[in-house]
Tab-separated table of C-alpha atoms in Angstrom:
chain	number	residue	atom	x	y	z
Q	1	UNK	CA	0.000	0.000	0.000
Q	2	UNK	CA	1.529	3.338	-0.813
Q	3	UNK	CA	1.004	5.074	2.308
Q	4	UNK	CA	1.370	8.299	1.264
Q	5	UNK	CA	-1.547	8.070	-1.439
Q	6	UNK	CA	-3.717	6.760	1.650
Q	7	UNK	CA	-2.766	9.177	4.340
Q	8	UNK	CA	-0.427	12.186	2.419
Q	9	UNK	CA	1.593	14.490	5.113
Q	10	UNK	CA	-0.760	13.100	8.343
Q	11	UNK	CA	2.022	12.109	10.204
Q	12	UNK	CA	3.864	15.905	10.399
Q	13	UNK	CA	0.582	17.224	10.417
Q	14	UNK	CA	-0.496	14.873	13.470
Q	15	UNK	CA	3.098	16.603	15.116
Q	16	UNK	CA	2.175	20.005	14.299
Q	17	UNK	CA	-1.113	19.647	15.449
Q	18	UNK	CA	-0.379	18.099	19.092
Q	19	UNK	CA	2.327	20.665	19.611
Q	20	UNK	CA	0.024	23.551	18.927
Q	21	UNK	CA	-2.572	21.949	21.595
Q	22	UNK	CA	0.362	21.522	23.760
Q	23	UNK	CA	1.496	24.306	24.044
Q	24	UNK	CA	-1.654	26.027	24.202
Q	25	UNK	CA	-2.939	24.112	27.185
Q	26	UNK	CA	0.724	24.570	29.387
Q	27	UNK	CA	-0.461	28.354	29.248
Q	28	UNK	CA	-3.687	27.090	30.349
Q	29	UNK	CA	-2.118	25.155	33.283
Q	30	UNK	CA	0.609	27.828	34.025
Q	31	UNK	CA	-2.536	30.265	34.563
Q	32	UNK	CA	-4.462	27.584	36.966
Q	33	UNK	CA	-1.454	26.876	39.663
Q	34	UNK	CA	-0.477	30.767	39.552
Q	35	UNK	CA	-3.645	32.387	39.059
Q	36	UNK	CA	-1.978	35.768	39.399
Q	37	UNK	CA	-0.344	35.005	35.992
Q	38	UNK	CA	-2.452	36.337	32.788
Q	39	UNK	CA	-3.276	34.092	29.943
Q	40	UNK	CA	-1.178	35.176	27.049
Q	41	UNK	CA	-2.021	33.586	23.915
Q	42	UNK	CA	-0.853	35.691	21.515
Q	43	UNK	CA	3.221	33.752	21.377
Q	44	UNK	CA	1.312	30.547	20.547
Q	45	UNK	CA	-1.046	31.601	18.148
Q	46	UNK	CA	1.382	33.952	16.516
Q	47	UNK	CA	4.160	30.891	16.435
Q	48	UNK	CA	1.767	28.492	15.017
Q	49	UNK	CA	-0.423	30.430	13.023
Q	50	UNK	CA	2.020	32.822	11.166
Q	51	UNK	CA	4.020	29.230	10.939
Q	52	UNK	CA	3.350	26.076	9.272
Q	53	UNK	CA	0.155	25.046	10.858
Q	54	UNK	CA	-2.434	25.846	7.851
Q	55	UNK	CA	0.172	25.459	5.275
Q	56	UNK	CA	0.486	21.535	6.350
Q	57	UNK	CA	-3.819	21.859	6.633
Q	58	UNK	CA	-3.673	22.774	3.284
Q	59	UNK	CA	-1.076	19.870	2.087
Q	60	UNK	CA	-3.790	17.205	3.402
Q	61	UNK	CA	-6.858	18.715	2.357
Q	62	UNK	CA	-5.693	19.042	-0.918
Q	63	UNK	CA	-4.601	15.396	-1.436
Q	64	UNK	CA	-8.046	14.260	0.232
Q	65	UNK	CA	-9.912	13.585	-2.169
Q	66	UNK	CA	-7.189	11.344	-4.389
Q	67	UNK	CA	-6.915	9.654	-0.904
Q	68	UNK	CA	-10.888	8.973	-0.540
Q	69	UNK	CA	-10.881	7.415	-4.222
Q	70	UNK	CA	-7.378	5.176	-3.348
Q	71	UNK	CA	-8.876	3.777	-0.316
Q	72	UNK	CA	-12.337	2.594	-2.751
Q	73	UNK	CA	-9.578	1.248	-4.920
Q	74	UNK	CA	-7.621	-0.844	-2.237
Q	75	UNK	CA	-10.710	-2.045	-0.573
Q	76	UNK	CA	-11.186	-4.239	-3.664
Q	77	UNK	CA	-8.637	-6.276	-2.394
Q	78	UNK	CA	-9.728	-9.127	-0.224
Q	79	UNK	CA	-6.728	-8.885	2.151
Q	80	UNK	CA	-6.794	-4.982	2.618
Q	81	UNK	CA	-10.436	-5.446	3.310
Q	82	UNK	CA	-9.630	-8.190	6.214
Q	83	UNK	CA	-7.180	-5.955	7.342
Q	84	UNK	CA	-9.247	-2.664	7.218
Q	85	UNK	CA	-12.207	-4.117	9.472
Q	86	UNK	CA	-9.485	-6.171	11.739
Q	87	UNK	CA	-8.035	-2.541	12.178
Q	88	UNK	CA	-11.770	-0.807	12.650
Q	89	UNK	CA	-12.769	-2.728	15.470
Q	90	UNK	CA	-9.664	-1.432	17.552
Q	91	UNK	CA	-11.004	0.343	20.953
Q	92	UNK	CA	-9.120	3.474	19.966
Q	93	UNK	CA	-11.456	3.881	16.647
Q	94	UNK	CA	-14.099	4.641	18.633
Q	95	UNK	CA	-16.318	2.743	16.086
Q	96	UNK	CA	-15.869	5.374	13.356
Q	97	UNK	CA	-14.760	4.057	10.115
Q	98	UNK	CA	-11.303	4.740	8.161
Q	99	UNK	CA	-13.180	7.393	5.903
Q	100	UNK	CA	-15.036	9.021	9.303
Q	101	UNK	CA	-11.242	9.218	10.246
Q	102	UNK	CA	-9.502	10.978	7.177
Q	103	UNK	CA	-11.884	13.470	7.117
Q	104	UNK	CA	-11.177	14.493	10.969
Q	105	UNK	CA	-8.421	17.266	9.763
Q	106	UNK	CA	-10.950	19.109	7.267
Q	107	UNK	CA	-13.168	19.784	9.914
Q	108	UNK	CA	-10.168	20.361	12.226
Q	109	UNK	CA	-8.485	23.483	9.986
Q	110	UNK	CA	-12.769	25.145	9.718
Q	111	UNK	CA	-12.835	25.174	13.897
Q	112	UNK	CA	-9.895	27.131	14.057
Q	113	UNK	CA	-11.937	30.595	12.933
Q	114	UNK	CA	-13.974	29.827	15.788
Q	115	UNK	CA	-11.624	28.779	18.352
Q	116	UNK	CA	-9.342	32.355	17.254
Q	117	UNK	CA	-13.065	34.142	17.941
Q	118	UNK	CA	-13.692	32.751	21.147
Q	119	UNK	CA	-10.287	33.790	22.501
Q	120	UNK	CA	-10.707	37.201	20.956
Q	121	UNK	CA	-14.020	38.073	22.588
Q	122	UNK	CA	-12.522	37.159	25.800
Q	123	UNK	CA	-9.682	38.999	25.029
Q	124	UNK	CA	-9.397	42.378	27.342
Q	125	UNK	CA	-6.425	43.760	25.806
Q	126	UNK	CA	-7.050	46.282	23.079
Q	127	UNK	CA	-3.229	45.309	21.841
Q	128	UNK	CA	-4.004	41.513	21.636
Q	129	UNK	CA	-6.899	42.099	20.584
Q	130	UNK	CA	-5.627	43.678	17.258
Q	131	UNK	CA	-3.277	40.794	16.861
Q	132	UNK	CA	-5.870	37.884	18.018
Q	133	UNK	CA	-8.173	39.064	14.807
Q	134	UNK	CA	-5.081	39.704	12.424
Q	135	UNK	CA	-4.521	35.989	13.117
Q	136	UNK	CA	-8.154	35.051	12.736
Q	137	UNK	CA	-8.410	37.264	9.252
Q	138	UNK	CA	-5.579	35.481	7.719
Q	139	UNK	CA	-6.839	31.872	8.689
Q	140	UNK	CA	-10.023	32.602	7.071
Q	141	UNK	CA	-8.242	33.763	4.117
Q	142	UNK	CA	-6.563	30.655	4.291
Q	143	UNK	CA	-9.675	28.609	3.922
Q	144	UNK	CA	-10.872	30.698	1.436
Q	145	UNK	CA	-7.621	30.030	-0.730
Q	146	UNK	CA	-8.198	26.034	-0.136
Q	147	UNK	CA	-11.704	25.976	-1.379
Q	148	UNK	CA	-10.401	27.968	-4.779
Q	149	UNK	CA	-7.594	25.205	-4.869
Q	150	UNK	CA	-9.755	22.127	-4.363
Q	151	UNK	CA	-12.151	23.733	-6.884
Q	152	UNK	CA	-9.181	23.981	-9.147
Q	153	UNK	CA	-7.723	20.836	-8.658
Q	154	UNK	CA	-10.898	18.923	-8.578
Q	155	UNK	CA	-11.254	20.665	-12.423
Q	156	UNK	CA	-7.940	19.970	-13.572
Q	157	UNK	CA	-8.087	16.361	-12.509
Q	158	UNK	CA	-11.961	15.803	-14.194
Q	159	UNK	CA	-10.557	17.699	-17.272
Q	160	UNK	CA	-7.097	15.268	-17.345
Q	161	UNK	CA	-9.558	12.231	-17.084
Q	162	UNK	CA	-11.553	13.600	-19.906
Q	163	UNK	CA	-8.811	13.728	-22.385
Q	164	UNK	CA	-8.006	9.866	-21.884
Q	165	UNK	CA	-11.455	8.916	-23.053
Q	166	UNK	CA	-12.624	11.365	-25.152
Q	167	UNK	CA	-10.771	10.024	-28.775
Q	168	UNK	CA	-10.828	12.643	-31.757
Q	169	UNK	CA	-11.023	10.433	-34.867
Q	170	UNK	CA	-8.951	12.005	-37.490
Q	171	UNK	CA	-10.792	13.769	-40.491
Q	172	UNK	CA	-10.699	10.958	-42.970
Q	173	UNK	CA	-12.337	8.995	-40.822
Q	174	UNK	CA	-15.210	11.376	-39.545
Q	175	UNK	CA	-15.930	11.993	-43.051
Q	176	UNK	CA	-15.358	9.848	-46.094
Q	177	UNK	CA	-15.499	12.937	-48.257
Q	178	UNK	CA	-11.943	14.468	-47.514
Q	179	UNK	CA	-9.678	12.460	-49.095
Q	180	UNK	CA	-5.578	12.539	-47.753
Q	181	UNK	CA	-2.909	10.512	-49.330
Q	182	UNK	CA	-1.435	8.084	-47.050
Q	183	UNK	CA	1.785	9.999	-46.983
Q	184	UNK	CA	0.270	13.463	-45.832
Q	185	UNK	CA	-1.687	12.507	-43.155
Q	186	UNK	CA	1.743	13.491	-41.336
Q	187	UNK	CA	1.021	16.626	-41.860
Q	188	UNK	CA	-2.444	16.857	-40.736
Q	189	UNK	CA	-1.642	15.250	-37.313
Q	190	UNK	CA	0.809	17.325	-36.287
Q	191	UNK	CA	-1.840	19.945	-35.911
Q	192	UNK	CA	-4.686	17.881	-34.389
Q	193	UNK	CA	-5.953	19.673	-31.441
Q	194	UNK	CA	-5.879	16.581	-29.109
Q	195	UNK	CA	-5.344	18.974	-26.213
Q	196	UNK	CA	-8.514	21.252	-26.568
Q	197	UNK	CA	-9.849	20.144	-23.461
Q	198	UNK	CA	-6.478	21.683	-21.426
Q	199	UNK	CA	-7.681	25.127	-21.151
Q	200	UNK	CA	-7.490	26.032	-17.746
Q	201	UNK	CA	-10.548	27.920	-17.686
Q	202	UNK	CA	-12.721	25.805	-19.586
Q	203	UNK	CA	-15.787	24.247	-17.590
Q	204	UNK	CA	-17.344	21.308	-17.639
Q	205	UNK	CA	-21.680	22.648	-17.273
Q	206	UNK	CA	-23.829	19.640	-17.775
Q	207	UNK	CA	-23.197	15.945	-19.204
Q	208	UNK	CA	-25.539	13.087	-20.120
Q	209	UNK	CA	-26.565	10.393	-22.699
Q	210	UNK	CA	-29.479	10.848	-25.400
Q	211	UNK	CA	-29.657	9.887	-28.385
Q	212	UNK	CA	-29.658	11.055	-32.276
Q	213	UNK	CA	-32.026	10.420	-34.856
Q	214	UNK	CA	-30.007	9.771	-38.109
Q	215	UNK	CA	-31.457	9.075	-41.871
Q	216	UNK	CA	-31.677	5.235	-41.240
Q	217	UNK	CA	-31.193	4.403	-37.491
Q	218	UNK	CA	-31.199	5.825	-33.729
Q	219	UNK	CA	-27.379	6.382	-32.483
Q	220	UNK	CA	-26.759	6.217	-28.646
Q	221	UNK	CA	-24.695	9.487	-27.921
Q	222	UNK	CA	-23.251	10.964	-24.934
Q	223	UNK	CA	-22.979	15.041	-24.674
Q	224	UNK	CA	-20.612	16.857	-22.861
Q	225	UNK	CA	-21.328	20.669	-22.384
Q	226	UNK	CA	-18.447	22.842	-21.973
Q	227	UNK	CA	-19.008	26.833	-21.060
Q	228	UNK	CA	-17.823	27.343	-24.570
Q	229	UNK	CA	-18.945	24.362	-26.464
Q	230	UNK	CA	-21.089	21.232	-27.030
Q	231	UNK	CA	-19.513	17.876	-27.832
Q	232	UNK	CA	-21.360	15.530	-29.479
Q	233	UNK	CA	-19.652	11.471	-28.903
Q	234	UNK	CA	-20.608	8.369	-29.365
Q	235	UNK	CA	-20.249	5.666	-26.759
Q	236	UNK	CA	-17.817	2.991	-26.897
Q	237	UNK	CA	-17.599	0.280	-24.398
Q	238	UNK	CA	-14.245	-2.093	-24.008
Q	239	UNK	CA	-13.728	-5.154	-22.654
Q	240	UNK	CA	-10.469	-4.079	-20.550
Q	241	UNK	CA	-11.975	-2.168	-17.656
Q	242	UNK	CA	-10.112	1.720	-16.956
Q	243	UNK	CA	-7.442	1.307	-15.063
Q	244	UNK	CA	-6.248	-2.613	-15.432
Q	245	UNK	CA	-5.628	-4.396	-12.442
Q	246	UNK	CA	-3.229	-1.820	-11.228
Q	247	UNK	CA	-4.888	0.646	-8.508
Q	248	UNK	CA	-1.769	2.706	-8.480
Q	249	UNK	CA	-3.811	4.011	-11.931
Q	250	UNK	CA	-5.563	7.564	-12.120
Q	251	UNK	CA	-9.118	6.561	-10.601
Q	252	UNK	CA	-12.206	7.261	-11.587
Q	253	UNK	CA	-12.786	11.029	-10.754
Q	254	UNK	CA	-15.840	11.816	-7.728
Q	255	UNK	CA	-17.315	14.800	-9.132
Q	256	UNK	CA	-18.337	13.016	-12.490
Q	257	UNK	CA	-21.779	11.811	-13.069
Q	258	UNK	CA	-22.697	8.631	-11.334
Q	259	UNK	CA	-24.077	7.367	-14.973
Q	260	UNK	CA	-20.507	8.347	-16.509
Q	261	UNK	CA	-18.198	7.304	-13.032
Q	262	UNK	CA	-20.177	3.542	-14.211
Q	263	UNK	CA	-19.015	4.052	-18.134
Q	264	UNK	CA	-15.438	4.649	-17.301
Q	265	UNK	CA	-15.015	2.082	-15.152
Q	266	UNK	CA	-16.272	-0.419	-17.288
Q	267	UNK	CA	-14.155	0.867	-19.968
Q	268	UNK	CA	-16.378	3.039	-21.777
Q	269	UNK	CA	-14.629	5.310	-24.439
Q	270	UNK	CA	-16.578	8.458	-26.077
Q	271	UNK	CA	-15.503	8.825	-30.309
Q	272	UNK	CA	-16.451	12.294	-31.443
Q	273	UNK	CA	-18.741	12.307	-34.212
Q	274	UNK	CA	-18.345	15.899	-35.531
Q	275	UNK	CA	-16.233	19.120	-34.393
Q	276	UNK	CA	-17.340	21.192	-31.666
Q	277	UNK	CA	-20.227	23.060	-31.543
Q	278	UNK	CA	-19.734	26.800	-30.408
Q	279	UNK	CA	-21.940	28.039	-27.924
Q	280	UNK	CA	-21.910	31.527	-30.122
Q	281	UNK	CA	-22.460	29.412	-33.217
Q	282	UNK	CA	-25.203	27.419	-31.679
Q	283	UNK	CA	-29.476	27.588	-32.019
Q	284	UNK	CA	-31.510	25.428	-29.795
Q	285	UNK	CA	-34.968	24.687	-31.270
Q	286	UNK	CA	-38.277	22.541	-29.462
Q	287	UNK	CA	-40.028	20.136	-31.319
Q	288	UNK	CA	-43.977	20.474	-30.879
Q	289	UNK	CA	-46.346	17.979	-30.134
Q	290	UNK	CA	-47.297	17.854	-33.690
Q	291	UNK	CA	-44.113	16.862	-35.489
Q	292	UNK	CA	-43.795	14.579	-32.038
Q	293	UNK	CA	-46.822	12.861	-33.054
Q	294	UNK	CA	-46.479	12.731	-36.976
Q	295	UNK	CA	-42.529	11.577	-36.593
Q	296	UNK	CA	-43.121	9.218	-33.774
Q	297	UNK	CA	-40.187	10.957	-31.709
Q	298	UNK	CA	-41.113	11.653	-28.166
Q	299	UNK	CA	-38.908	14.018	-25.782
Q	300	UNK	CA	-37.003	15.523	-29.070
Q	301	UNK	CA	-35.152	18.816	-29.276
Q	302	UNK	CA	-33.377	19.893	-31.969
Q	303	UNK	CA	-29.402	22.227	-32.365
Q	304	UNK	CA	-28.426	23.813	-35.150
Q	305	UNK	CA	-25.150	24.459	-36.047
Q	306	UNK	CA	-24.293	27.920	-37.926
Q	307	UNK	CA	-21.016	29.125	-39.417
Q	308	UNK	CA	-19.938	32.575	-39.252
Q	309	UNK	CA	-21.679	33.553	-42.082
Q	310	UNK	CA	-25.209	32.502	-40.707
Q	311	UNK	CA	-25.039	29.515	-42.965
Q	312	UNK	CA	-26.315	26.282	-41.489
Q	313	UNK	CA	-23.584	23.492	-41.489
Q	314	UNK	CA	-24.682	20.886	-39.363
Q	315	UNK	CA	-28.106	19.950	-37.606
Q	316	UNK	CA	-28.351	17.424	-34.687
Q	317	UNK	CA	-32.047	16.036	-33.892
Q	318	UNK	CA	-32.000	14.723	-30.224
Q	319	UNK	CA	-34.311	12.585	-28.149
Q	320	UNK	CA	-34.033	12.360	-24.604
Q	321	UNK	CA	-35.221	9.541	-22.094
Q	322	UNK	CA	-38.284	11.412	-20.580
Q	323	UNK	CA	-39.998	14.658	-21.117
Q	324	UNK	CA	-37.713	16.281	-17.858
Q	325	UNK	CA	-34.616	15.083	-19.101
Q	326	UNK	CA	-35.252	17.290	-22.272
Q	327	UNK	CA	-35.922	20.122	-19.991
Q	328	UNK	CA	-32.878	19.899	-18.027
Q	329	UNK	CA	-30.828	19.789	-21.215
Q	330	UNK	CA	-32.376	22.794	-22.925
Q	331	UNK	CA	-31.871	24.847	-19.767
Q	332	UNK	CA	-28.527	23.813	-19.109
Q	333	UNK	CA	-28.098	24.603	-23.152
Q	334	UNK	CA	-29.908	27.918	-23.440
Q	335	UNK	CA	-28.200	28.718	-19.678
Q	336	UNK	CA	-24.590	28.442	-20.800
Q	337	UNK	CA	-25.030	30.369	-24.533
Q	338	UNK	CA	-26.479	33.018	-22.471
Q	339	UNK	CA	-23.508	33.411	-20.450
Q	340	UNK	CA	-20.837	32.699	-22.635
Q	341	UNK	CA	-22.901	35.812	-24.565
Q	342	UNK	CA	-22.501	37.806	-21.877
Q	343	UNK	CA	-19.259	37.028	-20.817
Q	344	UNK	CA	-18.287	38.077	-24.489
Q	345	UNK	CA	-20.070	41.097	-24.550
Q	346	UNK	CA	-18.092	42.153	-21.024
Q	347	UNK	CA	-14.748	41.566	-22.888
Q	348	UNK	CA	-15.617	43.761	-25.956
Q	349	UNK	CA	-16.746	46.232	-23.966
Q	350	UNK	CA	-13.530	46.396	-21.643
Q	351	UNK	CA	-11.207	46.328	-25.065
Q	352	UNK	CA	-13.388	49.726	-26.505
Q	353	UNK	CA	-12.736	51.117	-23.443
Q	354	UNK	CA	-9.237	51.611	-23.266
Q	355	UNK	CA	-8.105	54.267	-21.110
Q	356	UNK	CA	-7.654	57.784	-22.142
Q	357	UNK	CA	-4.186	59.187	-23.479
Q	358	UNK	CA	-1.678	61.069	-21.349
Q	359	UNK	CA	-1.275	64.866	-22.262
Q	360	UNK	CA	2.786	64.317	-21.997
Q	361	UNK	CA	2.754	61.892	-25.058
C-alpha cells in the first residue's frame, strides 16, 4: 500500500497539530497553579499560526480527495479489506470508520476561525486584541484560498480524465469525403488539437446520454457541455476495464456523473462524431407535439449548427429519455449560450474602453 496516497503528510501534520494543543494548554495550566499570571495567547497563536500550521492543513486537504478514491480502490482487495475491518474494530477507533477518520483534519483546519473568535471576545487587551483578529483574518483567508484550490484541482483532474477517453477520430475517418494521401496525413496530425480540453478555464456545465435520430437508425450518444462548447460522442464500451488491475492508476474522478463514473469504469470510451459546436455558433430549437406525433419521436429537441456567415452546417435532432430530461438539457443549453454571450459582450466592452491618453505623449 503506498502510504502516502492513503494518508499524504498526516504524520507531520499529526506533530504540528499536538504541539500547537500543547502548548496552548501549558499556558492554560501555568494560569491555573499561579492564578496571578495572565493568559497570554498571543506567542502561541502567533508561532503556530504565522508558521506552518495551515500550510500543512492545506497539504492534506488538498490530497483528500485522491486519498478517498485510493482507499475505494484498495478495498477491492480481499486482504486490505480483512485488514481494514481487523483494524476498525480497535477500541481506539471509537467505532468510526477509516473514511469518518480521514476526514477528521478538514473539519479540524474550519474550527480554528472559531476557536481564534472565542479567545478574541474574551480577550481584554485592546493590543491583543488587534493581533488575536489579524490571526483570525488570515486563517479565514486561508480557507478561502483552499476551497479555490480544491475547486481547481478537482477541475484539472476531471478535465485530465476527460482527455483519456474522449478520442478525436482524425478527419478521414469522420468523413469519407476528404480524401488525404497516405503519406500526408503526417502533416495533418501534427496539428490535431488533441489537447482542446487543457484550457485552464474551460468548464465542464452539464453531461448526459441521449440519443440522435439519423437518416436510417437511432445512435446512442453521450454530450458533454463545456461553457464554450457542445460535444457531441458516441459511446464505446471495451472489454479491458479503466485502469487494469493496477490501482496505483488515475481513478475514476468523484465529481463526475454517477451514470458516466459507471461508463469509465467499465471501460467506456466516447468517439467524437463531428467538431465542436460553439456556444456563439449554436441555435436550440423545441419540437412540438405535432411533429412529435407525426414523426413518432417523443422528448425531441433539436441544435443547429451555424457558421460565421449565418449559414447552417450541421443539424443534430435529439431525443431524450423522458420529457424532464429534455428540460434539463435545454436549460442547461440555453443557460450556458447566455452566459458565454454575456461574458463576451463584457470583454468587448472592456477592449473599446481603453483608457484615455496622457497629455505628456
Amino acid at each position: 500500500v503506498n502510504l502516502w496516497g492513503l494518508f499524504a503528510n498526516l504524520e507531520e501534520l499529526n506533530q504540528l497539530s499536538l504541539s500547537f494543543v500543547t502548548d496552548f494548554f501549558k499556558i492554560v495550566k501555568d494560569h491555573v497553579t499561579a492564578s496571578e499570571s495572565s493568559m497570554d495567547f498571543i506567542s502561541v497563536l502567533t508561532k503556530h499560526f504565522q508558521g506552518n500550521l495551515c500550510q500543512k492543513h492545506q497539504i492534506y486537504c488538498l490530497h483528500y480527495t485522491s486519498a478517498v478514491i485510493y482507499l475505494e480502490n484498495l478495498r477491492q482487495r480481499e486482504d486490505f479489506g480483512i485488514y481494514l475491518k481487523w483494524c476498525e474494530q480497535n477500541e481506539q477507533c471509537k467505532r468510526l470508520h477509516l473514511p469518518e477518520l480521514l476526514v477528521a483534519p478538514l473539519h479540524r483546519l474550519t474550527r480554528y476561525p472559531l476557536l481564534l473568535n472565542n479567545i478574541w471576545k474574551r480577550s481584554t487587551d485592546a493590543a491583543q486584541k488587534v493581533t488575536i483578529w489579524s490571526i483570525k483574518e488570515k486563517v479565514e483567508k486561508a480557507i478561502r484560498d483552499l476551497e479555490g484550490k480544491v475547486k481547481w484541482l478537482d477541475n484539472f483532474q476531471k478535465f485530465r480524465q476527460l482527455q483519456e477517453v474522449i478520442i478525436w477520430p482524425p478527419l478521414w475517418n469522420r468523413d469519407k469525403r476528404f480524401f488525404v494521401p497516405e503519406c500526408l496525413k503526417h502533416i495533418l496530425r501534427e496539428n490535431m488539437s488533441e489537447n482542446i480540453l487543457s484550457s485552464a478555464n474551460r468548464q465542464l456545465v452539464h453531461e448526459g446520454r441521449l440519443t440522435l435520430a439519423e437518416s436510417t437508425r437511432i445512435l446512442d450518444v453521450y454530450l458533454f457541455l463545456f461553457n464554450d462548447f457542445l460535444l457531441i460522442t458516441k459511446t464505446k464500451r471495451n472489454k479491458k476495464k479503466y485502469g487494469g488491475s493496477d490501482i496505483g492508476l488515475i481513478p475514476v474522478c468523484p465529481s463526475f456523473t454517477p451514470e458516466l463514473q459507471s461508463l469509465v469504469k467499465d471501460g467506456g470510451s466516447f468517439t467524437v462524431l463531428d467538431q465542436p459546436i460553439p456556444l456563439d455558433r449554436l441555435t436550440l430549437k423545441n419540437i412540438d407535439a405535432f411533429h412529435v406525433t407525426v414523426l413518432g419521436l417523443r422528448n425531441a429537441f433539436l441544435i443547429q449548427y451555424e457558421n460565421r456567415y449565418q449559414q447552417c452546417i450541421g443539424v443534430f435532432l435529439l431525443q431524450a429519455q423522458t420529457e424532464t430530461v429534455k428540460k434539463t438539457w435545454m436549460s442547461q443549453i440555453e443557460t450556458a449560450v447566455s452566459n458565454y454571450a454575456n461574458g463576451h459582450e463584457t470583454q468587448k466592452s472592456s477592449f473599446f474602453c481603453l483608457p484615455a491618453e496622457s497629455s505628456e505623449i
